[in-house]
Amino acid sequence: MSNTLHYAPKSELIMPEYGRNVQQMVQYAMSIDDRAERTRCARTIIDVMGNMFPYLRDVEGFKHKLWDHLYIMSGFKLDIDYPFDVKKPQDLPKPEPIPYNTQNIRYKHYGRWLQTLIKKASECEEGEQRTALIRLIANNMKKDYVTWNKDLADDNKIFDDLRDMSHGEIDIDSSSMTLTTMRNGNNFYKNNGKNGKNGKKSAKQ
């Protein structure tokens, strides 16, 4: 007798939460010719499935759900005497479409979350917190730019993009802020950043 273990391919695990052994039990039940014996086998499988989630035994409709899952795992082919009306394929709820924000992103390499941060920074009052947030945003923009572009990003390029994305609300004088120096997209070393003021409509003289 061979001791080789036979595993159902992962693609056959219709409901992975019950595991491979339960799936194989369902396949075995489907191979039984006698309907009464097939039904008894199915009841045993239901007991096994229920024991896997003992904390749900008192939940209303739990037993019914197990029989639904058994039928689903059989590919809706297990012909037995069900104690409940099991769900047919056409009765299964269709997944709701995932809403997706289709708002255009002008600079896709910066991503949508930076665009959101820029909006928040634009609404902040002048002060150290606003300056710190803008510096964080600008440094992340520079990192993203270098990641997606072969050329090294000049600070002025980042400040220009930041001004554009904020609709002019964040206008940084390059003499008042120095961004992180980036190389090869991932390696970066901090410059001695200047702590001058920056913010809305900073004067460029």
Short mmCIF file of C-alpha atoms in Angstrom, two decimals:
data_model
loop_
_atom_site.label_atom_id
_atom_site.label_comp_id
_atom_site.label_asym_id
_atom_site.label_seq_id
_atom_site.Cartn_x
_atom_site.Cartn_y
_atom_site.Cartn_z
CA MET A 1 0.00 0.00 0.00
CA SER A 2 1.43 3.33 -0.99
CA ASN A 3 2.10 5.89 1.77
CA THR A 4 2.06 8.77 -0.69
CA LEU A 5 -0.24 11.60 0.38
CA HIS A 6 -2.49 12.95 -2.32
CA TYR A 7 -3.39 16.61 -2.10
CA ALA A 8 -6.13 18.38 -3.98
CA PRO A 9 -4.69 21.19 -6.07
CA LYS A 10 -5.15 24.61 -4.48
CA SER A 11 -7.40 25.62 -7.35
CA GLU A 12 -9.92 23.02 -6.14
CA LEU A 13 -10.23 24.56 -2.69
CA ILE A 14 -13.50 26.32 -3.28
CA MET A 15 -13.76 27.49 0.34
CA PRO A 16 -10.20 27.58 1.77
CA GLU A 17 -11.43 28.35 5.29
CA TYR A 18 -12.51 24.71 5.66
CA GLY A 19 -9.19 23.32 4.50
CA ARG A 20 -8.10 20.60 2.14
CA ASN A 21 -9.37 17.65 4.20
CA VAL A 22 -12.97 18.85 4.21
CA GLN A 23 -12.79 19.51 0.48
CA GLN A 24 -11.62 15.93 -0.06
CA MET A 25 -14.46 14.64 2.14
CA VAL A 26 -16.93 16.48 -0.07
CA GLN A 27 -15.35 14.93 -3.16
CA TYR A 28 -15.62 11.50 -1.56
CA ALA A 29 -19.30 12.03 -0.67
CA MET A 30 -20.03 12.87 -4.30
CA SER A 31 -18.52 9.53 -5.36
CA ILE A 32 -20.95 7.46 -3.25
CA ASP A 33 -23.62 5.85 -5.40
CA ASP A 34 -26.25 5.16 -2.72
CA ARG A 35 -28.25 8.33 -1.97
CA ALA A 36 -28.99 7.42 1.67
CA GLU A 37 -25.33 6.62 2.33
CA ARG A 38 -24.32 9.80 0.54
CA THR A 39 -26.65 11.79 2.79
CA ARG A 40 -25.24 10.16 5.95
CA CYS A 41 -21.73 11.01 4.79
CA ALA A 42 -22.79 14.61 4.20
CA ARG A 43 -24.15 14.87 7.75
CA THR A 44 -20.80 13.67 9.10
CA ILE A 45 -19.04 16.33 7.04
CA ILE A 46 -21.40 18.97 8.44
CA ASP A 47 -20.47 17.88 11.98
CA VAL A 48 -16.78 18.23 11.13
CA MET A 49 -17.34 21.67 9.62
CA GLY A 50 -19.33 22.80 12.66
CA ASN A 51 -16.61 21.62 15.06
CA MET A 52 -14.17 23.90 13.28
CA PHE A 53 -16.16 26.94 14.44
CA PRO A 54 -17.60 25.99 17.87
CA TYR A 55 -18.06 29.63 18.87
CA LEU A 56 -20.64 30.02 16.10
CA ARG A 57 -22.86 27.10 17.09
CA ASP A 58 -25.40 29.31 18.86
CA VAL A 59 -25.53 31.85 16.05
CA GLU A 60 -28.89 31.87 14.34
CA GLY A 61 -28.77 30.29 10.88
CA PHE A 62 -25.29 28.82 11.40
CA LYS A 63 -26.39 25.24 10.62
CA HIS A 64 -28.17 26.39 7.49
CA LYS A 65 -25.06 28.23 6.37
CA LEU A 66 -22.98 25.07 6.77
CA TRP A 67 -25.28 23.18 4.42
CA ASP A 68 -25.05 26.05 1.94
CA HIS A 69 -21.26 25.88 2.12
CA LEU A 70 -21.28 22.12 1.67
CA TYR A 71 -23.35 22.48 -1.48
CA ILE A 72 -21.08 25.24 -2.77
CA MET A 73 -17.97 23.14 -2.14
CA SER A 74 -19.48 20.37 -4.24
CA GLY A 75 -19.82 22.77 -7.12
CA PHE A 76 -23.60 22.62 -6.58
CA LYS A 77 -23.56 18.94 -7.59
CA LEU A 78 -24.01 17.00 -4.33
CA ASP A 79 -27.40 15.29 -4.66
CA ILE A 80 -28.67 14.44 -1.17
CA ASP A 81 -31.68 15.01 1.09
CA TYR A 82 -30.91 18.47 2.46
CA PRO A 83 -32.56 19.55 5.74
CA PHE A 84 -32.70 23.10 4.42
CA ASP A 85 -33.29 24.75 1.08
CA VAL A 86 -29.70 25.32 -0.02
CA LYS A 87 -28.70 28.22 -2.18
CA LYS A 88 -28.49 27.71 -5.90
CA PRO A 89 -25.82 29.47 -7.99
CA GLN A 90 -28.29 32.09 -9.12
CA ASP A 91 -29.21 32.81 -5.48
CA LEU A 92 -25.69 33.77 -4.43
CA PRO A 93 -25.27 37.52 -3.92
CA LYS A 94 -23.17 39.25 -6.52
CA PRO A 95 -20.25 41.25 -5.11
CA GLU A 96 -20.79 44.98 -5.05
CA PRO A 97 -18.52 46.88 -7.44
CA ILE A 98 -15.64 48.56 -5.63
CA PRO A 99 -15.95 52.32 -5.94
CA TYR A 100 -12.93 53.88 -7.57
CA ASN A 101 -12.02 57.52 -7.55
CA THR A 102 -11.71 58.42 -11.21
CA GLN A 103 -10.49 61.95 -10.49
CA ASN A 104 -7.56 62.70 -12.76
CA ILE A 105 -4.08 62.78 -11.25
CA ARG A 106 -1.91 65.15 -13.22
CA TYR A 107 1.36 63.86 -11.78
CA LYS A 108 0.77 60.12 -11.42
CA HIS A 109 4.27 59.42 -10.10
CA TYR A 110 3.41 61.39 -6.95
CA GLY A 111 0.22 59.44 -6.29
CA ARG A 112 -3.18 60.43 -4.94
CA TRP A 113 -2.29 60.45 -1.23
CA LEU A 114 0.32 63.21 -1.74
CA GLN A 115 -2.26 65.18 -3.66
CA THR A 116 -4.54 64.87 -0.62
CA LEU A 117 -1.74 65.93 1.76
CA ILE A 118 -1.01 68.98 -0.38
CA LYS A 119 -4.65 70.03 -0.10
CA LYS A 120 -4.48 69.66 3.69
CA ALA A 121 -1.26 71.67 3.86
CA SER A 122 -2.81 74.41 1.74
CA GLU A 123 -5.61 74.74 4.29
CA CYS A 124 -3.27 74.92 7.31
CA GLU A 125 -2.54 78.19 9.05
CA GLU A 126 0.90 79.72 8.66
CA GLY A 127 3.36 78.42 11.23
CA GLU A 128 5.89 75.75 12.09
CA GLN A 129 3.45 72.85 11.65
CA ARG A 130 2.56 73.97 8.14
CA THR A 131 6.23 74.43 7.26
CA ALA A 132 7.11 70.97 8.61
CA LEU A 133 4.25 69.35 6.68
CA ILE A 134 5.25 71.11 3.45
CA ARG A 135 8.87 69.99 3.89
CA LEU A 136 7.70 66.40 4.43
CA ILE A 137 5.51 66.56 1.33
CA ALA A 138 8.25 68.07 -0.83
CA ASN A 139 10.82 65.48 0.27
CA ASN A 140 8.39 62.65 -0.50
CA MET A 141 7.67 64.20 -3.88
CA LYS A 142 11.40 64.26 -4.62
CA LYS A 143 11.77 60.63 -3.56
CA ASP A 144 8.84 59.59 -5.79
CA TYR A 145 10.19 61.63 -8.69
CA VAL A 146 13.59 59.94 -8.52
CA THR A 147 11.96 56.51 -8.21
CA TRP A 148 10.00 56.92 -11.43
CA ASN A 149 12.42 59.05 -13.43
CA LYS A 150 16.01 58.41 -14.47
CA ASP A 151 17.08 62.01 -13.95
CA LEU A 152 17.93 63.45 -10.55
CA ALA A 153 15.25 65.83 -9.35
CA ASP A 154 16.22 69.45 -8.95
CA ASP A 155 14.61 71.13 -5.95
CA ASN A 156 13.18 73.84 -8.17
CA LYS A 157 11.37 71.18 -10.23
CA ILE A 158 9.75 69.81 -7.06
CA PHE A 159 8.78 73.28 -5.87
CA ASP A 160 7.28 74.08 -9.29
CA ASP A 161 5.21 70.86 -9.22
CA LEU A 162 4.13 71.56 -5.65
CA ARG A 163 3.04 75.07 -6.61
CA ASP A 164 1.08 73.68 -9.55
CA MET A 165 -0.58 70.90 -7.54
CA SER A 166 -1.58 73.33 -4.78
CA HIS A 167 -2.97 75.82 -7.34
CA GLY A 168 -0.48 78.41 -6.18
CA GLU A 169 -1.32 78.08 -2.49
CA ILE A 170 2.13 76.69 -1.64
CA ASP A 171 4.87 78.78 -3.23
CA ILE A 172 8.33 77.97 -1.88
CA ASP A 173 11.39 80.12 -2.33
CA SER A 174 14.25 77.71 -3.10
CA SER A 175 16.54 79.78 -0.91
CA SER A 176 14.38 79.05 2.13
CA MET A 177 14.29 75.25 1.92
CA THR A 178 16.73 72.53 0.86
CA LEU A 179 15.36 69.08 0.17
CA THR A 180 16.93 65.68 0.70
CA THR A 181 19.54 64.70 -1.86
CA MET A 182 18.48 61.55 -3.73
CA ARG A 183 20.60 59.08 -5.67
CA ASN A 184 19.50 55.95 -7.55
CA GLY A 185 15.96 56.33 -6.37
CA ASN A 186 16.47 54.56 -3.03
CA ASN A 187 19.67 55.85 -1.46
CA PHE A 188 19.36 59.33 -0.04
CA TYR A 189 21.41 61.54 2.23
CA LYS A 190 20.19 64.62 4.04
CA ASN A 191 21.54 68.04 3.21
CA ASN A 192 21.77 70.76 5.76
CA GLY A 193 18.22 72.00 5.30
CA LYS A 194 17.54 75.66 5.72
CA ASN A 195 14.78 76.47 8.14
CA GLY A 196 13.55 79.60 6.46
CA LYS A 197 9.87 80.38 6.13
CA ASN A 198 7.77 79.05 3.30
CA GLY A 199 4.10 78.98 2.61
CA LYS A 200 1.41 80.70 0.66
CA LYS A 201 2.73 83.17 -1.86
CA SER A 202 6.21 83.44 -0.39
CA ALA A 203 8.01 86.33 -2.00
CA LYS A 204 10.63 85.45 -4.59
CA GLN A 205 13.09 88.28 -4.79
#
